[in-house]
Coordinates of C-alpha atoms and ligand atoms in Angstrom, one line a residue:
X1 CA -0.9 83.2 52.7
X2 CA -3.7 83.1 50.2
X3 CA -1.5 81.2 47.7
X4 CA -0.7 78.5 50.3
X5 CA -4.3 78.1 51.3
X6 CA -5.3 77.9 47.6
X7 CA -2.8 75.2 46.9
X8 CA -3.9 73.2 50.0
X9 CA -7.5 73.5 48.9
X10 CA -6.6 72.3 45.4
X11 CA -4.8 69.3 46.7
X12 CA -6.2 65.8 47.0
X13 CA -6.5 64.9 50.7
X14 CA -6.8 61.2 49.9
X15 CA -3.3 61.0 48.5
X16 CA -2.0 62.7 51.6
X17 CA -4.0 60.4 53.8
X18 CA -2.6 57.3 52.2
X19 CA 0.9 58.5 52.8
X20 CA 0.2 59.3 56.4
X21 CA -1.4 55.9 56.8
X22 CA 1.7 54.1 55.5
X23 CA 4.0 56.1 57.8
X24 CA 1.9 55.6 60.9
X25 CA 1.3 51.9 60.1
X26 CA 5.0 51.3 59.9
X27 CA 5.5 53.2 63.2
X28 CA 2.7 51.4 65.1
X29 CA 3.6 47.9 63.8
X30 CA 7.5 48.1 63.6
X31 CA 8.3 51.1 65.8
X32 CA 9.5 48.8 68.7
X33 CA 12.4 47.6 66.5
X34 CA 13.6 51.3 66.3
X35 CA 13.0 51.7 70.1
X36 CA 10.0 54.1 69.3
X37 CA 7.1 53.9 71.7
X38 CA 4.7 56.7 71.2
X39 CA 2.3 55.9 74.1
X40 CA 0.4 53.2 75.9
X41 CA -2.7 55.3 75.5
X42 CA -3.2 55.5 71.7
X43 CA -6.7 56.6 70.7
X44 CA -6.8 54.0 68.0
X45 CA -5.9 50.3 67.5
X46 CA -2.2 49.7 67.9
X47 CA -2.2 46.2 69.2
X48 CA -0.3 45.2 72.3
X49 CA -0.1 41.7 70.9
X50 CA 2.3 42.9 68.2
X51 CA 5.8 42.4 69.7
X52 CA 7.5 45.0 67.5
X53 CA 4.8 47.7 68.1
X54 CA 5.5 51.4 68.6
X55 CA 2.4 52.2 70.7
X56 CA -0.4 50.5 72.5
X57 CA -4.2 50.8 72.0
X58 CA -5.8 52.4 75.0
X59 CA -8.5 49.8 75.2
X60 CA -5.9 47.3 76.5
X61 CA -4.7 49.2 79.6
X62 CA -8.3 50.5 80.2
X63 CA -9.6 46.9 80.6
X64 CA -6.9 46.1 83.1
X65 CA -7.3 49.4 85.0
X66 CA -11.1 49.1 85.2
X67 CA -10.8 45.8 87.1
X68 CA -11.1 47.8 90.3
X69 CA -13.5 47.6 93.3
X70 CA -15.7 50.7 93.9
X71 CA -14.1 51.5 97.3
X72 CA -10.7 51.5 95.5
X73 CA -11.7 54.2 93.1
X74 CA -10.3 56.9 95.5
X75 CA -7.1 54.9 96.0
X76 CA -3.8 54.9 94.0
X77 CA -5.4 52.5 91.5
X78 CA -8.3 54.9 90.9
X79 CA -5.8 57.7 90.3
X80 CA -4.0 55.4 87.8
X81 CA -7.3 54.9 86.0
X82 CA -8.0 58.6 85.9
X83 CA -4.5 59.5 84.8
X84 CA -4.7 57.0 81.9
X85 CA -8.0 58.4 80.8
X86 CA -6.6 62.0 80.9
X87 CA -3.5 61.0 78.8
X88 CA -5.8 59.3 76.3
X89 CA -8.0 62.4 76.0
X90 CA -5.0 64.7 75.6
X91 CA -3.7 62.6 72.7
X92 CA -7.2 62.6 71.2
X93 CA -8.1 66.3 71.5
X94 CA -5.9 67.8 68.7
X95 CA -6.9 65.2 66.1
X96 CA -10.4 64.1 67.1
X97 CA -11.7 61.1 65.1
X98 CA -9.1 61.6 62.3
X99 CA -7.2 58.9 64.3
X100 CA -9.6 56.6 62.5
X101 CA -9.2 58.0 59.0
X102 CA -5.4 58.6 59.1
X103 CA -3.8 56.5 61.8
X104 CA -5.6 53.3 62.9
X105 CA -3.7 50.2 61.6
X106 CA -6.9 48.2 61.4
X107 CA -8.6 50.9 59.4
X108 CA -5.5 51.0 57.1
X109 CA -5.7 47.2 56.5
X110 CA -9.3 47.5 55.6
X111 CA -8.5 50.3 53.1
X112 CA -5.8 48.1 51.5
X113 CA -8.3 45.2 51.2
X114 CA -10.8 47.7 49.5
X115 CA -8.1 48.7 47.1
X116 CA -7.6 45.1 46.1
X117 CA -11.3 44.9 45.4
X118 CA -11.2 48.1 43.4
X119 CA -8.3 46.8 41.3
X120 CA -10.4 43.7 40.6
X121 CA -13.2 46.0 39.4
X122 CA -15.8 44.5 41.8
X123 CA -18.5 46.8 43.1
X124 CA -19.0 47.4 46.9
X125 CA -22.0 46.8 49.0
X126 CA -23.7 49.9 50.4
X127 CA -26.0 49.9 53.4
X128 CA -29.3 51.8 53.3
X129 CA -29.6 54.6 55.9
X130 CA -32.0 52.5 58.1
X131 CA -29.6 49.5 58.1
X132 CA -26.7 51.6 59.2
X133 CA -28.9 53.1 61.9
X134 CA -30.0 49.7 63.1
X135 CA -26.4 48.4 63.3
X136 CA -25.2 51.5 65.2
X137 CA -26.1 50.2 68.7
X138 CA -23.6 47.3 68.4
X139 CA -20.5 49.4 69.0
X140 CA -22.0 51.0 72.1
X141 CA -22.9 47.6 73.4
X142 CA -19.4 46.3 72.9
X143 CA -18.0 49.4 74.6
X144 CA -20.3 48.9 77.6
X145 CA -19.4 45.1 77.8
X146 CA -15.7 46.0 77.6
X147 CA -16.1 48.1 80.8
X148 CA -18.7 46.1 82.6
X149 CA -17.0 42.6 82.3
X150 CA -13.6 43.6 83.9
X151 CA -15.5 45.7 86.5
X152 CA -17.4 42.6 87.4
X153 CA -14.1 40.8 88.4
X154 CA -13.8 43.1 91.4
X155 CA -17.5 44.0 92.1
X156 CA -20.5 41.8 92.7
X157 CA -23.7 42.9 91.1
X158 CA -26.9 42.0 92.9
X159 CA -25.1 39.4 95.1
X160 CA -23.9 37.5 92.0
X161 CA -20.4 35.9 92.3
X162 CA -17.3 37.8 91.0
X163 CA -16.3 37.1 87.4
X164 CA -13.3 34.9 86.7
X165 CA -10.0 36.5 85.8
X166 CA -10.3 35.0 82.4
X167 CA -12.4 38.0 81.5
X168 CA -9.5 40.4 82.2
X169 CA -9.4 41.7 78.6
X170 CA -12.6 40.4 77.0
X171 CA -12.6 42.8 74.1
X172 CA -9.0 42.0 73.1
X173 CA -10.0 38.3 72.9
X174 CA -12.5 39.1 70.2
X175 CA -10.8 42.1 68.5
X176 CA -9.4 41.4 65.0
X177 CA -6.5 43.6 65.9
X178 CA -5.1 40.8 68.1
X179 CA -5.2 38.2 65.3
X180 CA -4.6 40.3 62.2
X181 CA -2.0 42.9 63.1
X182 CA 0.7 40.5 64.4
X183 CA 0.6 38.8 61.0
X184 CA 2.4 41.9 59.7
X185 CA 5.4 41.0 61.9
X186 CA 5.2 37.4 60.7
X187 CA 3.5 36.2 63.9
X188 CA 0.5 33.9 63.5
X189 CA 0.5 32.7 67.1
X190 CA -2.8 34.5 67.9
X191 CA -4.7 32.6 65.2
X192 CA -5.6 29.9 67.6
X193 CA -8.3 28.8 70.1
X194 CA -7.3 28.9 73.7
X195 CA -8.5 25.7 75.5
X196 CA -7.0 26.6 78.9
X197 CA -10.5 27.5 80.4
X198 CA -14.1 27.6 79.2
X199 CA -14.3 31.5 79.1
X200 CA -11.0 31.7 77.2
X201 CA -12.2 28.9 74.8
X202 CA -15.5 30.7 74.1
X203 CA -13.9 34.2 73.7
X204 CA -11.0 33.0 71.5
X205 CA -13.4 31.0 69.3
X206 CA -15.5 34.2 68.9
X207 CA -12.2 36.0 68.1
X208 CA -11.5 33.6 65.3
X209 CA -15.0 34.0 63.9
X210 CA -14.7 37.8 64.1
X211 CA -11.3 37.6 62.2
X212 CA -13.0 35.7 59.4
X213 CA -15.8 38.2 59.3
X214 CA -13.3 41.1 59.3
X215 CA -11.6 39.8 56.1
X216 CA -14.9 38.9 54.3
X217 CA -16.6 42.0 55.5
X218 CA -13.8 44.4 54.5
X219 CA -13.8 42.8 51.0
X220 CA -17.5 43.2 50.6
X221 CA -18.0 46.6 52.3
X222 CA -15.6 49.5 52.8
X223 CA -14.5 49.9 56.4
X224 CA -16.9 47.1 57.4
X225 CA -15.4 46.6 60.9
X226 CA -15.5 50.3 61.7
X227 CA -19.3 50.1 61.9
X228 CA -19.0 47.9 65.0
X229 CA -15.8 49.3 66.6
X230 CA -16.1 50.3 70.3
X231 CA -13.1 52.6 69.9
X232 CA -15.1 54.6 67.3
X233 CA -18.0 54.8 69.9
X234 CA -15.6 56.0 72.6
X235 CA -14.0 58.6 70.3
X236 CA -17.5 59.8 69.2
X237 CA -18.6 60.3 72.8
X238 CA -15.6 62.7 73.1
X239 CA -15.7 64.2 69.7
X240 CA -17.5 67.4 70.7
X241 CA -14.5 68.5 72.7
X242 CA -12.0 67.7 69.9
X243 CA -10.2 70.6 68.4
X244 CA -10.3 69.4 64.8
X245 CA -13.8 69.7 63.3
X246 CA -15.6 68.8 60.1
X247 CA -18.1 71.7 59.4
X248 CA -20.7 72.4 56.9
X249 CA -22.3 75.6 55.6
X250 CA -25.7 74.3 54.7
X251 CA -26.7 77.4 52.7
X252 CA -23.9 76.6 50.2
X253 CA -25.0 73.0 49.7
X254 CA -26.9 72.1 46.5
X255 CA -27.4 68.5 47.8
X256 CA -25.6 67.1 44.7
X257 CA -24.6 64.0 46.7
X258 CA -21.0 64.0 45.6
X259 CA -19.8 63.9 49.2
X260 CA -22.0 60.8 50.0
X261 CA -20.7 59.0 46.9
X262 CA -17.1 59.6 48.1
X263 CA -17.8 58.6 51.7
X264 CA -16.5 55.1 52.5
X265 CA -18.8 55.0 55.5
X266 CA -21.9 55.8 53.5
X267 CA -23.0 58.6 55.8
X268 CA -26.1 60.1 54.3
X269 CA -26.2 63.1 56.6
X270 CA -23.1 64.6 55.0
X271 CA -25.2 65.3 51.9
X272 CA -28.7 65.6 53.3
X273 CA -28.2 67.6 56.4
X274 CA -28.2 71.4 55.7
X275 CA -29.2 72.5 59.2
X276 CA -26.3 71.5 61.3
X277 CA -22.7 72.8 61.3
X278 CA -20.9 69.9 63.0
X279 CA -20.8 66.9 60.6
X280 CA -19.0 64.5 62.8
X281 CA -21.2 61.5 63.3
X282 CA -20.5 58.2 65.2
X283 CA -19.5 56.5 62.0
X284 CA -17.4 59.3 60.5
X285 CA -13.7 58.5 60.4
X286 CA -12.7 62.1 59.5
X287 CA -11.0 61.1 56.3
X288 CA -12.1 64.3 54.6
X289 CA -12.8 62.6 51.2
X290 CA -16.2 64.4 51.3
X291 CA -14.5 67.8 51.4
X292 CA -12.4 66.9 48.4
X293 CA -15.5 65.7 46.5
X294 CA -17.6 68.8 47.2
X295 CA -17.7 71.3 44.2
X296 CA -19.2 74.2 46.2
X297 CA -17.1 77.1 47.6
X298 CA -16.8 77.0 51.5
X299 CA -19.5 74.3 51.8
X300 CA -17.5 71.7 53.7
X301 CA -14.4 72.6 55.7
X302 CA -11.9 71.0 58.1
X303 CA -11.3 73.5 60.9
X304 CA -8.8 73.6 63.7
X305 CA -9.8 76.0 66.5
X306 CA -12.2 77.6 64.0
X307 CA -9.4 78.2 61.5
X308 CA -10.0 76.5 58.2
X309 CA -7.2 74.1 57.3
X310 CA -8.8 72.6 54.2
X311 CA -12.1 73.5 52.5
X312 CA -14.2 72.7 49.5
X313 CA -13.8 75.1 46.6
X314 CA -15.0 74.9 43.0
X315 CA -11.5 75.5 41.7
X316 CA -10.1 72.7 43.9
X317 CA -12.8 70.3 42.8
X318 CA -12.1 70.9 39.0
X319 CA -8.3 70.8 39.6
X320 CA -8.6 67.3 41.2
X321 CA -11.0 66.2 38.4
X322 CA -8.5 67.3 35.7
X323 CA -5.6 65.5 37.5
X324 CA -7.6 62.3 37.8
X325 CA -8.7 62.2 34.2
X326 CA -5.1 63.0 33.1
X327 CA -3.9 60.1 35.3
X328 CA -6.6 57.7 33.9
X329 CA -5.7 58.5 30.3
Ligands
SF4_1 S1 -13.4 52.8 63.8 FE1 -12.1 51.7 62.4 S2 -10.4 53.1 62.1 FE2 -11.5 53.8 64.0 S3 -10.4 52.7 65.7 FE3 -12.1 51.4 65.0 S4 -11.2 50.0 63.5 FE4 -9.8 51.7 63.8
SF4_2 S1 -20.9 67.6 47.8 FE1 -21.1 69.6 48.8 S2 -22.8 70.6 47.7 FE2 -22.9 68.4 47.2 S3 -24.3 67.5 48.7 FE3 -22.2 67.3 49.5 S4 -22.0 69.1 50.8 FE4 -23.7 69.5 49.5
SF4_3 S1 -18.5 62.1 56.3 FE1 -16.6 62.8 55.2 S2 -15.0 62.7 56.7 FE2 -16.7 61.4 57.5 S3 -16.2 59.3 56.8 FE3 -17.6 60.3 55.3 S4 -16.1 61.1 53.7 FE4 -14.9 60.7 55.6

């Protein structure tokens, strides 16, 4: 048992992650061709606008299901809404936010764009801690709008008229998943402005602008879109009940900063915070690159039900360093 855990701790989680990302990307984008459909309630982007998809992002059914009047909440429609949420939570629980680091197709595309930039030898932008903090509210605002707009199609607020049905899936209209992911099945039909009504025109124009920002942003800053993602906000709100955890033993931390330098999201707390055990923040995608980069025994660990699956060790750190320098030679 000790041998197995030593060889896991000596491994490079990022190589494993890249492999899982490729497999899941193929499943989410092309699974439909193999008659694979994992679920309609995926805790990550698996876009319903991809014809050949093998699973659907939960934000799509959620926006449809939340178009419900308050008196209907106790009806069959309300039960449907609650059931959908329970299935989503059940899928989320074992993996927590690692859906972002390992599974989300939109996250994977951003990582591929970053690799192109690395190959070209261009440095990345980093945000100061205060800037990341200031941007943090955007994803929560998007999450609130995603719920409030469809809800306003069935409920009048303060005597205001009901919202038009063109707001049925407002977030999908601006999400880069809708425009970018179908491109991988040779479908560019979403790259257009919908002139059928004013709301659709405004939303689809915004969607095109966000798509442009997605590509430019991901080239300039690693995981740029993830900073604004409402799915990340929703997953973070549930993260405390997730079974998979990223934990830190502050007394073993020397504040060397290796973990922060490895972190694509630039999360300062992973290096600076020596007082808290739980290291999952709203921007953390649970990629575990920080654990690989930490040279201190038992300082950072990935735990499932309090059982360590992968943890930082001095031996693991130097083993990875040696392998990397042999690879670069
Ligand atoms: S935060 Fe990034 S990886 Fe996570 S769901 Fe959003 S786009 Fe995908
Ligand atoms: S790499 Fe490890 S020891 Fe260094 S700052 Fe991060 S957690 Fe602390
Ligand atoms: S804190 Fe660690 S697990 Fe979270 S995004 Fe940064 S490197 Fe990945």
